[in-house]
Amino acid sequence: MGRRTKGLNFGKRREKKVNLSLFQEILIWILEIGITIMIAFVFTYFFGVRSRVIGPSMSPRLEDGDEVLINRFTYKFISPEPGDVIAFLPNGNTNTHYYIKRVIAGPGDEVQIRDGVIYVNGGIYQEETEVSGTEDAGIAAEPVTLGEDEYFVLGDNRNNSEDSRFANIGNVKEDYIIGRVWFIISPGEKIGLIK
């Protein structure tokens, strides 16, 4: 008579072996996915804040509706330099869109616009990019001295830009700067670095 295969079995049970290599592989996958998500988050948070250009003030380089990436990381270690294109909140107002302008002068500098020419610390400001002439000097018709945490910014389309020449924007405090606008992602024919 053979042994019963069904029903209760009081004999010693065989223990199943855990497949360690499968367990290790699953842990490695979980770790890799976690690292990938963390890298994507850090890259997006610091280098890839996406914003849309509002208005024609940075034309022709940036047009109304262009989409750009803002690097929030750079200015944690270095300060904005003349020629940088930055995104900021005017007067720290969080209820408005980001303003995108070019830095002309930094902390401690003196800016004045006379006869359409920009002077920084008494010398003519040398533009690195082609911009329109500056017809309206605004408050910079008289010398403007920047504080230790302030920047003077202008749009590249000088005659159609709300910028530091006007009292409602004025000098931009460093705390209000979101980051450096560094890359155009749309439209497709304009994709590339911003200079």
mmCIF file of C-alpha atoms in Angstrom:
data_model
loop_
_atom_site.group_PDB
_atom_site.id
_atom_site.type_symbol
_atom_site.label_atom_id
_atom_site.label_comp_id
_atom_site.label_asym_id
_atom_site.label_seq_id
_atom_site.Cartn_x
_atom_site.Cartn_y
_atom_site.Cartn_z
ATOM 1 C CA MET A 1 0.000 0.000 0.000
ATOM 2 C CA GLY A 2 1.432 3.396 -0.986
ATOM 3 C CA ARG A 3 1.621 6.552 1.135
ATOM 4 C CA ARG A 4 -1.263 8.963 1.166
ATOM 5 C CA THR A 5 -0.629 12.153 -0.664
ATOM 6 C CA LYS A 6 -3.757 13.974 0.420
ATOM 7 C CA GLY A 7 -4.907 14.988 3.842
ATOM 8 C CA LEU A 8 -2.872 15.749 6.914
ATOM 9 C CA ASN A 9 0.804 15.095 6.817
ATOM 10 C CA PHE A 10 2.623 15.116 10.145
ATOM 11 C CA GLY A 11 5.965 14.353 8.640
ATOM 12 C CA LYS A 12 8.782 16.873 8.493
ATOM 13 C CA ARG A 13 8.060 19.665 6.020
ATOM 14 C CA ARG A 14 10.675 20.710 3.584
ATOM 15 C CA GLU A 15 11.610 24.366 3.887
ATOM 16 C CA LYS A 16 11.564 26.381 0.701
ATOM 17 C CA LYS A 17 14.779 28.201 -0.035
ATOM 18 C CA VAL A 18 14.528 31.898 -0.745
ATOM 19 C CA ASN A 19 16.098 32.735 -4.049
ATOM 20 C CA LEU A 20 18.639 35.352 -2.888
ATOM 21 C CA SER A 21 19.743 36.341 -6.373
ATOM 22 C CA LEU A 22 16.147 37.224 -7.321
ATOM 23 C CA PHE A 23 15.720 39.182 -4.084
ATOM 24 C CA GLN A 24 18.969 41.093 -4.719
ATOM 25 C CA GLU A 25 17.916 41.850 -8.271
ATOM 26 C CA ILE A 26 14.579 43.278 -7.097
ATOM 27 C CA LEU A 27 16.353 45.457 -4.508
ATOM 28 C CA ILE A 28 18.772 46.739 -7.161
ATOM 29 C CA TRP A 29 15.855 47.608 -9.453
ATOM 30 C CA ILE A 30 14.073 49.487 -6.656
ATOM 31 C CA LEU A 31 17.288 51.356 -5.826
ATOM 32 C CA GLU A 32 17.914 52.264 -9.484
ATOM 33 C CA ILE A 33 14.338 53.510 -9.939
ATOM 34 C CA GLY A 34 14.633 55.576 -6.742
ATOM 35 C CA ILE A 35 17.922 57.143 -7.868
ATOM 36 C CA THR A 36 16.495 57.902 -11.327
ATOM 37 C CA ILE A 37 13.455 59.628 -9.816
ATOM 38 C CA MET A 38 15.694 61.638 -7.467
ATOM 39 C CA ILE A 39 18.005 62.748 -10.302
ATOM 40 C CA ALA A 40 14.999 63.717 -12.447
ATOM 41 C CA PHE A 41 13.539 65.740 -9.557
ATOM 42 C CA VAL A 42 16.827 67.533 -8.842
ATOM 43 C CA PHE A 43 17.406 68.280 -12.534
ATOM 44 C CA THR A 44 13.860 69.577 -13.001
ATOM 45 C CA TYR A 45 13.838 71.615 -9.797
ATOM 46 C CA PHE A 46 17.210 73.283 -10.276
ATOM 47 C CA PHE A 47 17.863 73.350 -14.039
ATOM 48 C CA GLY A 48 14.571 72.806 -15.743
ATOM 49 C CA VAL A 49 11.957 75.147 -14.355
ATOM 50 C CA ARG A 50 9.826 75.737 -17.398
ATOM 51 C CA SER A 51 8.366 79.182 -18.090
ATOM 52 C CA ARG A 52 6.686 81.017 -20.935
ATOM 53 C CA VAL A 53 7.838 84.413 -22.197
ATOM 54 C CA ILE A 54 5.078 86.992 -21.790
ATOM 55 C CA GLY A 55 5.207 90.003 -24.124
ATOM 56 C CA PRO A 56 7.700 91.285 -26.706
ATOM 57 C CA SER A 57 10.225 92.875 -24.319
ATOM 58 C CA MET A 58 13.046 90.431 -25.156
ATOM 59 C CA SER A 59 12.457 90.399 -28.913
ATOM 60 C CA PRO A 60 14.038 89.334 -31.229
ATOM 61 C CA ARG A 61 15.879 86.663 -29.180
ATOM 62 C CA LEU A 62 12.838 85.698 -27.110
ATOM 63 C CA GLU A 63 9.332 86.263 -28.436
ATOM 64 C CA ASP A 64 5.949 86.242 -26.735
ATOM 65 C CA GLY A 65 4.950 82.606 -26.142
ATOM 66 C CA ASP A 66 8.459 81.097 -26.353
ATOM 67 C CA GLU A 67 9.086 78.461 -23.699
ATOM 68 C CA VAL A 68 12.344 78.572 -21.755
ATOM 69 C CA LEU A 69 14.142 76.709 -18.970
ATOM 70 C CA ILE A 70 15.290 78.527 -15.855
ATOM 71 C CA ASN A 71 18.322 77.370 -13.869
ATOM 72 C CA ARG A 72 17.599 78.040 -10.169
ATOM 73 C CA PHE A 73 20.857 76.429 -9.045
ATOM 74 C CA THR A 74 23.541 78.713 -10.533
ATOM 75 C CA TYR A 75 22.803 81.816 -8.468
ATOM 76 C CA LYS A 76 23.060 79.905 -5.213
ATOM 77 C CA PHE A 77 26.850 79.945 -5.771
ATOM 78 C CA ILE A 78 27.548 82.907 -8.053
ATOM 79 C CA SER A 79 25.867 86.256 -8.624
ATOM 80 C CA PRO A 80 24.197 87.377 -11.838
ATOM 81 C CA GLU A 81 26.581 89.079 -14.258
ATOM 82 C CA PRO A 82 25.906 91.838 -16.803
ATOM 83 C CA GLY A 83 24.572 90.187 -19.942
ATOM 84 C CA ASP A 84 22.810 87.329 -18.102
ATOM 85 C CA VAL A 85 19.135 86.829 -18.908
ATOM 86 C CA ILE A 86 17.238 86.324 -15.659
ATOM 87 C CA ALA A 87 13.729 85.510 -14.488
ATOM 88 C CA PHE A 88 12.430 87.429 -11.488
ATOM 89 C CA LEU A 89 9.302 88.429 -9.638
ATOM 90 C CA PRO A 90 8.846 92.215 -9.803
ATOM 91 C CA ASN A 91 8.996 93.589 -6.256
ATOM 92 C CA GLY A 92 8.719 89.991 -5.018
ATOM 93 C CA ASN A 93 5.069 89.783 -6.162
ATOM 94 C CA THR A 94 4.231 86.060 -6.239
ATOM 95 C CA ASN A 95 0.844 86.758 -7.873
ATOM 96 C CA THR A 96 2.339 87.596 -11.255
ATOM 97 C CA HIS A 97 4.222 85.782 -14.004
ATOM 98 C CA TYR A 98 8.006 85.664 -14.131
ATOM 99 C CA TYR A 99 9.557 88.706 -15.807
ATOM 100 C CA ILE A 100 12.469 87.888 -18.113
ATOM 101 C CA LYS A 101 15.092 90.607 -18.703
ATOM 102 C CA ARG A 102 18.822 91.112 -19.246
ATOM 103 C CA VAL A 103 21.118 92.235 -16.409
ATOM 104 C CA ILE A 104 22.879 95.508 -17.234
ATOM 105 C CA ALA A 105 24.512 96.343 -13.897
ATOM 106 C CA GLY A 106 24.949 94.837 -10.439
ATOM 107 C CA PRO A 107 25.381 95.769 -6.787
ATOM 108 C CA GLY A 108 27.067 99.123 -6.161
ATOM 109 C CA ASP A 109 27.049 100.158 -9.843
ATOM 110 C CA GLU A 110 25.740 103.486 -11.092
ATOM 111 C CA VAL A 111 23.535 103.474 -14.198
ATOM 112 C CA GLN A 112 22.423 106.389 -16.339
ATOM 113 C CA ILE A 113 20.846 106.621 -19.787
ATOM 114 C CA ARG A 114 21.635 109.779 -21.772
ATOM 115 C CA ASP A 115 20.699 110.398 -25.402
ATOM 116 C CA GLY A 116 19.802 106.711 -25.846
ATOM 117 C CA VAL A 117 23.194 105.519 -24.562
ATOM 118 C CA ILE A 118 23.560 103.431 -21.393
ATOM 119 C CA TYR A 119 26.379 104.375 -19.028
ATOM 120 C CA VAL A 120 27.524 102.112 -16.200
ATOM 121 C CA ASN A 121 29.919 103.687 -13.704
ATOM 122 C CA GLY A 122 30.524 106.545 -16.150
ATOM 123 C CA GLY A 123 31.534 104.346 -19.104
ATOM 124 C CA ILE A 124 29.444 103.318 -22.103
ATOM 125 C CA TYR A 125 27.853 99.902 -21.545
ATOM 126 C CA GLN A 126 29.018 97.479 -24.237
ATOM 127 C CA GLU A 127 26.115 95.318 -25.417
ATOM 128 C CA GLU A 128 26.952 91.652 -26.020
ATOM 129 C CA THR A 129 23.858 91.135 -28.151
ATOM 130 C CA GLU A 130 22.087 93.229 -30.748
ATOM 131 C CA VAL A 131 19.348 95.315 -29.126
ATOM 132 C CA SER A 132 17.141 98.215 -30.135
ATOM 133 C CA GLY A 133 18.066 101.778 -29.170
ATOM 134 C CA THR A 134 16.903 103.166 -25.829
ATOM 135 C CA GLU A 135 14.556 106.094 -26.464
ATOM 136 C CA ASP A 136 12.962 106.372 -22.994
ATOM 137 C CA ALA A 137 15.473 106.685 -20.171
ATOM 138 C CA GLY A 138 12.755 106.643 -17.496
ATOM 139 C CA ILE A 139 14.127 107.059 -13.989
ATOM 140 C CA ALA A 140 17.628 106.351 -15.348
ATOM 141 C CA ALA A 141 17.687 109.803 -16.973
ATOM 142 C CA GLU A 142 19.312 110.714 -13.647
ATOM 143 C CA PRO A 143 22.065 108.492 -12.193
ATOM 144 C CA VAL A 144 20.697 105.407 -10.393
ATOM 145 C CA THR A 145 22.987 103.866 -7.769
ATOM 146 C CA LEU A 146 22.272 100.220 -7.037
ATOM 147 C CA GLY A 147 22.185 98.831 -3.504
ATOM 148 C CA GLU A 148 24.335 95.926 -2.362
ATOM 149 C CA ASP A 149 21.663 93.389 -3.337
ATOM 150 C CA GLU A 150 20.196 95.096 -6.431
ATOM 151 C CA TYR A 151 20.410 94.650 -10.206
ATOM 152 C CA PHE A 152 19.432 96.951 -13.067
ATOM 153 C CA VAL A 153 17.684 95.030 -15.847
ATOM 154 C CA LEU A 154 16.439 95.941 -19.321
ATOM 155 C CA GLY A 155 14.540 94.112 -22.022
ATOM 156 C CA ASP A 156 16.367 93.648 -25.354
ATOM 157 C CA ASN A 157 13.445 95.379 -27.095
ATOM 158 C CA ARG A 158 14.210 98.577 -25.218
ATOM 159 C CA ASN A 159 11.319 100.629 -26.559
ATOM 160 C CA ASN A 160 8.715 98.021 -25.666
ATOM 161 C CA SER A 161 9.868 96.764 -22.270
ATOM 162 C CA GLU A 162 8.726 97.284 -18.698
ATOM 163 C CA ASP A 163 12.001 97.122 -16.785
ATOM 164 C CA SER A 164 14.241 98.889 -14.246
ATOM 165 C CA ARG A 165 13.730 102.240 -15.983
ATOM 166 C CA PHE A 166 10.220 102.374 -14.570
ATOM 167 C CA ALA A 167 9.285 102.879 -10.913
ATOM 168 C CA ASN A 168 6.808 99.982 -10.818
ATOM 169 C CA ILE A 169 9.718 97.568 -11.513
ATOM 170 C CA GLY A 170 12.781 99.513 -10.428
ATOM 171 C CA ASN A 171 15.960 97.831 -9.297
ATOM 172 C CA VAL A 172 15.581 94.066 -8.865
ATOM 173 C CA LYS A 173 16.564 92.717 -5.457
ATOM 174 C CA GLU A 174 18.622 89.522 -5.470
ATOM 175 C CA ASP A 175 15.994 87.754 -3.334
ATOM 176 C CA TYR A 176 13.413 88.273 -6.113
ATOM 177 C CA ILE A 177 15.546 86.581 -8.789
ATOM 178 C CA ILE A 178 14.263 83.092 -9.629
ATOM 179 C CA GLY A 179 17.252 82.057 -11.736
ATOM 180 C CA ARG A 180 19.096 82.301 -15.013
ATOM 181 C CA VAL A 181 17.127 81.797 -18.215
ATOM 182 C CA TRP A 182 19.455 79.512 -20.154
ATOM 183 C CA PHE A 183 17.649 77.437 -22.776
ATOM 184 C CA ILE A 184 14.821 77.843 -25.301
ATOM 185 C CA ILE A 185 12.742 74.660 -25.620
ATOM 186 C CA SER A 186 9.986 75.919 -27.921
ATOM 187 C CA PRO A 187 9.324 76.721 -30.726
ATOM 188 C CA GLY A 188 11.399 74.004 -32.406
ATOM 189 C CA GLU A 189 13.339 76.231 -34.803
ATOM 190 C CA LYS A 190 14.695 78.295 -31.874
ATOM 191 C CA ILE A 191 15.790 75.442 -29.555
ATOM 192 C CA GLY A 192 19.160 76.234 -28.034
ATOM 193 C CA LEU A 193 21.176 78.129 -25.456
ATOM 194 C CA ILE A 194 20.363 81.753 -24.687
ATOM 195 C CA LYS A 195 23.167 84.270 -24.953
#
